[in-house]
Amino acid sequence: MSPLPPALLPDNATIGPAGRLAIGGCDVVELAAEFGTPLFVYDEAELRSRCREAVAAFGDGVAYAGKAFLCRAMARLAHEEGMHLDVATGGEMHVALSAGIPAARLVMHGNNKSSRELEAALQAGVGRIVVDSHDELDRIESTVTSEGCDAPAVLIRVNPGVEAHTHEFLRTGAADSKFGLAVESGEARRAVDRAAASPAMRLVGIHAHIGSQVFDVASFRREVDVLAPIVNDFALPELSVGGGLGVAYVEGESAPSITEWGATVRRAASEAGIGARVTAEPGRAIVAHAAVTVYTVGTLKRIDGIRTYLAVDGGMSDNPRPVLYGSGYEAFLPRAVDAARPERVRVVGKHCESGDIIVAEARVPADVSVGDLVATPVTGAYGHSMGSNYNMVRRPPVLFVKDGNARLVVRRETYEDLLGRDVG
Ligand SMILES: *Cc1c(COP(=O)(O)O)cnc(C)c1O
């Protein structure tokens, strides 16, 4: 029955006298009228303050994990606020470089970087390469030799075997993983030894990432404890604890702040005698809470004794997380944010899949009707970035709103865009 918890709305959301939602001083109903739906609306000031919080919590070197949400405006924003930028593919690197981010501020990730990606990263002069395998060490050595590039600064990605309590598909730190080199088997030390001895690279540290949507900061403390002996034995100057800090998506959840996370990690590092620079690479914790997705209700189907389906004009193509992970979200009406929500509905999209669900068990005001706007909060991470063109649905635009101004940073896809690569 209860209204949407305001804590799930972006920091600079306000509710007007009639119950209407504004974000960054922009009325969301008016934004939808001007830009159409579906629509991603990001609170730019919140994005900036999360970046500043990360820099304050971890210091220089902390990187924004671009895969959570990447476009040129976001890359520039993170850079302007003092963050480095993680890129995991040649495509992400291309976006970051085309945004004008200096290559020295980029950290190149990926468990299967191609020779071309490595060549491009080395030629651009990326600040760090995080090496995920012995094959990659081979490839860096041969590329540096054949291209005559400078030896890059590298971190070895190790697998600490720490199981974060999170969804199985998000868990990357356990022994059975495609990521990193295992600490327990000694593989991590062998790779560190090899990198330290190689003239083709400059070993600066190790890196680990224990998973995503981690709510218990004690998991990061265990990670630091497992990594400390390697950092200390090799006197490495840098340690990156990865990303993964969780965010609250639905009523009743609460997550640690970036500040609390940083304090825990730094305390653990100092207690473990680590003198290295300790950094992290948050993605979700920077962008998730800052955005809402706005849809238009197209059909309401009441199946007596079973359920009501509320279908909107987007779906798994703008937010695949419910399908991939069974993730939960809330729903609300931007015209009546503080209204009670007695009506149980399932919010579904327009795709040709029964699994095309946005909110499996949503509650909405009783007067919801066709033509209404319905919105989902906390959709700033892994929605736009994991989106698709399934059913040739055009991907939605992205707005940054701040101080009463709305700035279009990604336009809506057009039907022509859908044919752009179709050369048959
Ligand atoms: C995904 C990922 C991140 C960011 O994870 P979040 O859960 O979005 O904070 C950081 N580092 C690496 C290596 C990743 O794979």
Coordinates of C-alpha atoms and ligand atoms in Angstrom, one line a residue, residues 65 67-68 86 109 157 207 209 211-213 242-245 281-285 382, ligand 1:
A65 CA 33.8 1.1 -14.2
K67 CA 30.6 -0.9 -18.3
A68 CA 27.8 0.1 -15.8
D86 CA 37.9 1.4 -16.4
H109 CA 40.4 -4.8 -18.3
R157 CA 44.2 -9.8 -11.8
H207 CA 43.8 -6.4 -8.7
H209 CA 37.1 -8.1 -8.0
G211 CA 31.6 -9.8 -7.4
S212 CA 28.8 -7.3 -7.8
Q213 CA 25.9 -6.1 -5.6
G242 CA 37.8 -3.9 -7.7
G243 CA 34.2 -2.8 -7.7
G244 CA 31.0 -4.5 -6.6
L245 CA 29.6 -2.3 -3.8
E281 CA 36.6 0.7 -9.3
P282 CA 33.0 1.2 -8.5
G283 CA 30.4 1.1 -11.3
R284 CA 26.9 0.5 -10.0
A285 CA 27.5 2.5 -6.8
Y382 CA 23.4 -2.0 -16.4
Ligands
LIG1 C1 32.0 -5.1 -13.2 C2 33.3 -4.7 -12.7 C3 33.4 -3.6 -11.9 C4 32.3 -2.8 -11.4 O1 31.4 -3.5 -10.7 P1 30.1 -2.8 -10.0 O2 29.4 -3.9 -9.4 O3 29.3 -2.1 -11.0 O4 30.7 -1.9 -9.0 C5 34.7 -3.2 -11.5 N1 35.8 -4.0 -11.8 C6 35.7 -5.1 -12.6 C7 36.9 -5.8 -13.0 C8 34.5 -5.5 -13.1 O5 34.4 -6.6 -13.8

